[in-house]
Amino acid sequence: MARGRFISFEGIDGAGKSTQHAWLVDRLRAQGRQVVATREPGGTPLGEKLRSLLLAEPMHLETEALLMFAARREHLVQVIEPALARGDWVVCDRFVDASFAYQGGGRGLEWAKLERLAEWVLGSMRPDLTLIFDAPVAVAQQRLHAASNSPDRFEQEQAEFFERVRAAYLRIARENPLRVRVIDATRSMDSINKELENIVATI
Ligand code: ADP
Ligand code: TYD
């Protein structure tokens, strides 16, 4: 049985990542693939409990990073690795790059500490493909406000926080050109759908 493919979706809040995640999952299933659609933080019963805490409870930034990686370890062992071993595709709304972008870029936690956690929790395991949905902070915030859900602990952050998160994502893209593709998320949903389909056809 050939190992499945692992695709992660990233971007600042409001860029349109979850919309495109749902679209790609449907598209792959329509093509007859077995797809595990999942998300971080979350993806397991324990991970979803940690997600509720992470999105609501104030905490020290290192606690936040450790809980993100604790949820990720559970997700990897219980869901992602077994799915890939079965030959399923795993399409994940956020993964390890979000910790570098948010806890590293946004909150200012040392990159080296995050690298040690990533090494411990994942070893050299990374997605086959990471799509970063990139848009100016003002565009993403406008979309978030138009969607008018009650904002969580991250969505309540100021524009400067998201500027740092965005810059960290773009740094990750520059440092990992083989794995990471940056998608211009300011375009119409249709044109992004087409680009996604073309990129995914190459992996
Ligand atoms: P994210 O998961 O990145 O936080 P969402 O996918 O939830 O973002 O999208 C946030 C809002 O923006 C939603 O209301 C969604 O319908 C809208 N949206 C998503 N993609 C686009 C797009 N390409 N153009 C305009 N609006 C969009
Ligand atoms: P997300 O699912 O994108 O939120 P929503 O459902 O509101 O669109 O992600 C929840 C938040 O968690 C998001 O603001 C980013 C944050 N996050 C981190 O800070 N670090 C991480 O490692 C992960 C996976 C998410």
Coordinates of N, CA, C and O in Angstrom, one line a residue, residues 4-10 17 20-21 24-25 28 31 33-40 75 80 84 88-97 125-133 179-181 183 196-203:
G4 N 0.0 7.6 1.9 CA -0.9 8.7 1.4 C -0.1 10.0 1.4 O 1.1 10.1 1.6
R5 N -0.8 11.1 1.0 CA -0.1 12.4 0.9 C -0.7 13.3 2.1 O -1.8 13.1 2.5
F6 N 0.2 14.2 2.5 CA -0.2 15.0 3.7 C -0.1 16.5 3.2 O 1.0 16.9 2.8
I7 N -1.2 17.2 3.2 CA -1.3 18.6 2.8 C -1.7 19.5 4.0 O -2.7 19.2 4.6
S8 N -1.0 20.5 4.3 CA -1.4 21.5 5.4 C -1.8 22.8 4.8 O -1.2 23.2 3.8
F9 N -2.7 23.5 5.4 CA -3.2 24.8 5.0 C -2.9 25.8 6.1 O -3.1 25.5 7.3
E10 N -2.3 26.9 5.7 CA -1.8 27.9 6.6 C -2.2 29.3 6.2 O -2.5 29.5 5.0
K17 N -8.5 30.4 4.4 CA -7.9 29.1 4.4 C -8.9 28.0 4.7 O -8.9 26.9 4.0
Q20 N -11.1 27.2 1.6 CA -10.4 26.5 0.6 C -10.1 25.0 1.0 O -10.1 24.1 0.2
H21 N -9.9 24.9 2.3 CA -9.6 23.5 2.9 C -10.9 22.7 2.6 O -10.8 21.5 2.1
L24 N -11.1 21.8 -1.2 CA -10.2 20.8 -1.7 C -10.6 19.4 -1.1 O -10.5 18.4 -1.9
V25 N -11.0 19.3 0.1 CA -11.5 18.0 0.6 C -12.6 17.4 -0.2 O -12.5 16.3 -0.7
L28 N -11.2 16.3 -3.7 CA -10.4 15.1 -3.7 C -11.3 13.9 -3.5 O -11.1 12.8 -4.2
Q31 N -13.0 12.9 -6.6 CA -12.0 12.2 -7.5 C -11.8 10.8 -7.0 O -11.0 10.0 -7.6
R33 N -10.7 9.8 -3.9 CA -9.6 9.6 -2.9 C -10.3 9.4 -1.5 O -11.3 10.0 -1.2
Q34 N -9.6 8.6 -0.7 CA -9.9 8.5 0.7 C -9.2 9.7 1.4 O -8.0 9.8 1.3
V35 N -10.0 10.6 2.0 CA -9.4 11.8 2.6 C -9.8 11.9 4.1 O -10.9 11.8 4.4
V36 N -8.8 12.2 4.9 CA -9.0 12.5 6.3 C -8.9 14.0 6.4 O -7.8 14.6 6.1
A37 N -10.0 14.7 6.7 CA -10.1 16.1 6.8 C -9.9 16.5 8.3 O -10.7 16.0 9.1
T38 N -8.9 17.2 8.6 CA -8.7 17.4 10.1 C -8.1 18.8 10.3 O -8.0 19.6 9.4
R39 N -7.9 19.2 11.6 CA -7.4 20.5 11.9 C -6.6 20.5 13.2 O -6.6 19.6 14.0
E40 N -5.8 21.6 13.3 CA -5.0 21.9 14.5 C -5.3 23.3 15.0 O -5.4 24.2 14.2
H75 N -2.4 14.1 17.8 CA -3.0 14.1 16.5 C -2.1 13.2 15.5 O -2.6 12.4 14.7
I80 N -2.9 11.1 12.1 CA -2.2 11.4 10.9 C -1.4 10.2 10.4 O -1.5 9.8 9.2
L84 N -2.0 8.0 6.9 CA -1.0 8.0 5.8 C -0.5 6.5 5.5 O -0.3 6.1 4.4
D88 N -4.4 6.8 2.9 CA -5.3 8.0 2.8 C -4.5 9.3 2.6 O -3.4 9.4 3.0
W89 N -5.2 10.3 2.1 CA -4.7 11.6 2.1 C -5.1 12.3 3.3 O -6.3 12.1 3.8
V90 N -4.2 13.1 3.9 CA -4.6 13.9 5.1 C -4.5 15.3 4.7 O -3.5 15.8 4.2
V91 N -5.7 16.0 4.9 CA -5.7 17.5 4.5 C -6.0 18.2 5.8 O -7.1 18.1 6.4
C92 N -5.0 19.0 6.3 CA -5.1 19.5 7.7 C -5.1 21.0 7.6 O -4.3 21.7 7.0
D93 N -6.1 21.6 8.3 CA -6.3 23.0 8.5 C -5.3 23.5 9.6 O -5.7 23.3 10.8
R94 N -4.2 23.9 9.3 CA -3.0 24.3 10.1 C -2.3 23.1 10.6 O -2.8 22.0 10.9
F95 N -0.9 23.3 10.7 CA 0.0 22.3 11.3 C 1.2 23.0 11.9 O 1.0 24.1 12.4
V96 N 2.3 22.4 11.9 CA 3.5 22.9 12.7 C 3.9 24.3 12.3 O 4.3 25.1 13.2
D97 N 3.7 24.7 11.1 CA 4.1 26.1 10.7 C 3.4 27.1 11.5 O 3.9 28.2 11.7
M125 N 9.4 14.5 10.3 CA 8.1 14.4 9.6 C 7.6 15.8 9.3 O 7.5 16.6 10.2
R126 N 7.2 16.1 8.0 CA 6.6 17.4 7.6 C 5.6 17.0 6.5 O 5.6 16.0 5.9
P127 N 4.6 18.0 6.3 CA 3.7 17.7 5.2 C 4.4 17.6 3.9 O 5.5 18.1 3.7
D128 N 3.8 16.9 2.9 CA 4.3 16.8 1.6 C 4.2 18.2 0.9 O 5.0 18.5 0.0
L129 N 3.1 18.9 1.3 CA 2.8 20.2 0.6 C 2.2 21.0 1.7 O 1.2 20.6 2.4
T130 N 2.6 22.3 1.8 CA 2.0 23.3 2.6 C 1.6 24.5 1.8 O 2.4 25.0 1.0
L131 N 0.3 24.9 1.9 CA -0.2 26.0 1.2 C -0.4 27.1 2.2 O -1.2 27.0 3.1
I132 N 0.3 28.2 1.9 CA 0.1 29.4 2.8 C -0.8 30.4 2.0 O -0.4 30.9 0.9
F133 N -2.0 30.7 2.6 CA -2.9 31.7 2.0 C -2.5 33.0 2.5 O -2.6 33.3 3.7
R179 N 8.7 22.5 -0.2 CA 7.5 22.1 0.5 C 6.3 23.1 0.4 O 5.1 22.7 0.4
V180 N 6.7 24.4 0.5 CA 5.7 25.4 0.7 C 5.3 26.2 -0.5 O 6.2 26.7 -1.2
R181 N 4.0 26.4 -0.7 CA 3.6 27.3 -1.8 C 2.8 28.5 -1.2 O 1.9 28.2 -0.4
I183 N -0.1 31.2 -1.8 CA -1.2 31.5 -2.6 C -1.7 32.9 -2.4 O -1.9 33.2 -1.2
L196 N -5.3 25.8 -6.8 CA -5.2 24.7 -5.8 C -5.2 23.4 -6.6 O -4.4 22.5 -6.4
E197 N -6.1 23.2 -7.5 CA -6.3 22.0 -8.3 C -5.0 21.7 -9.0 O -4.5 20.6 -9.1
N198 N -4.4 22.8 -9.7 CA -3.2 22.6 -10.4 C -2.0 22.2 -9.5 O -1.2 21.4 -9.9
I199 N -1.9 22.9 -8.4 CA -0.8 22.6 -7.5 C -0.9 21.1 -7.0 O 0.1 20.4 -7.0
V200 N -2.1 20.7 -6.6 CA -2.2 19.4 -6.0 C -2.0 18.3 -7.0 O -1.5 17.2 -6.7
A201 N -2.3 18.6 -8.3 CA -2.1 17.6 -9.3 C -0.6 17.3 -9.5 O -0.2 16.2 -10.0
T202 N 0.3 18.1 -8.9 CA 1.7 17.9 -9.1 C 2.4 17.1 -8.0 O 3.5 16.7 -8.1
I203 N 1.6 16.8 -6.9 CA 2.3 16.1 -5.8 C 2.0 14.6 -5.8 O 1.1 14.1 -6.5

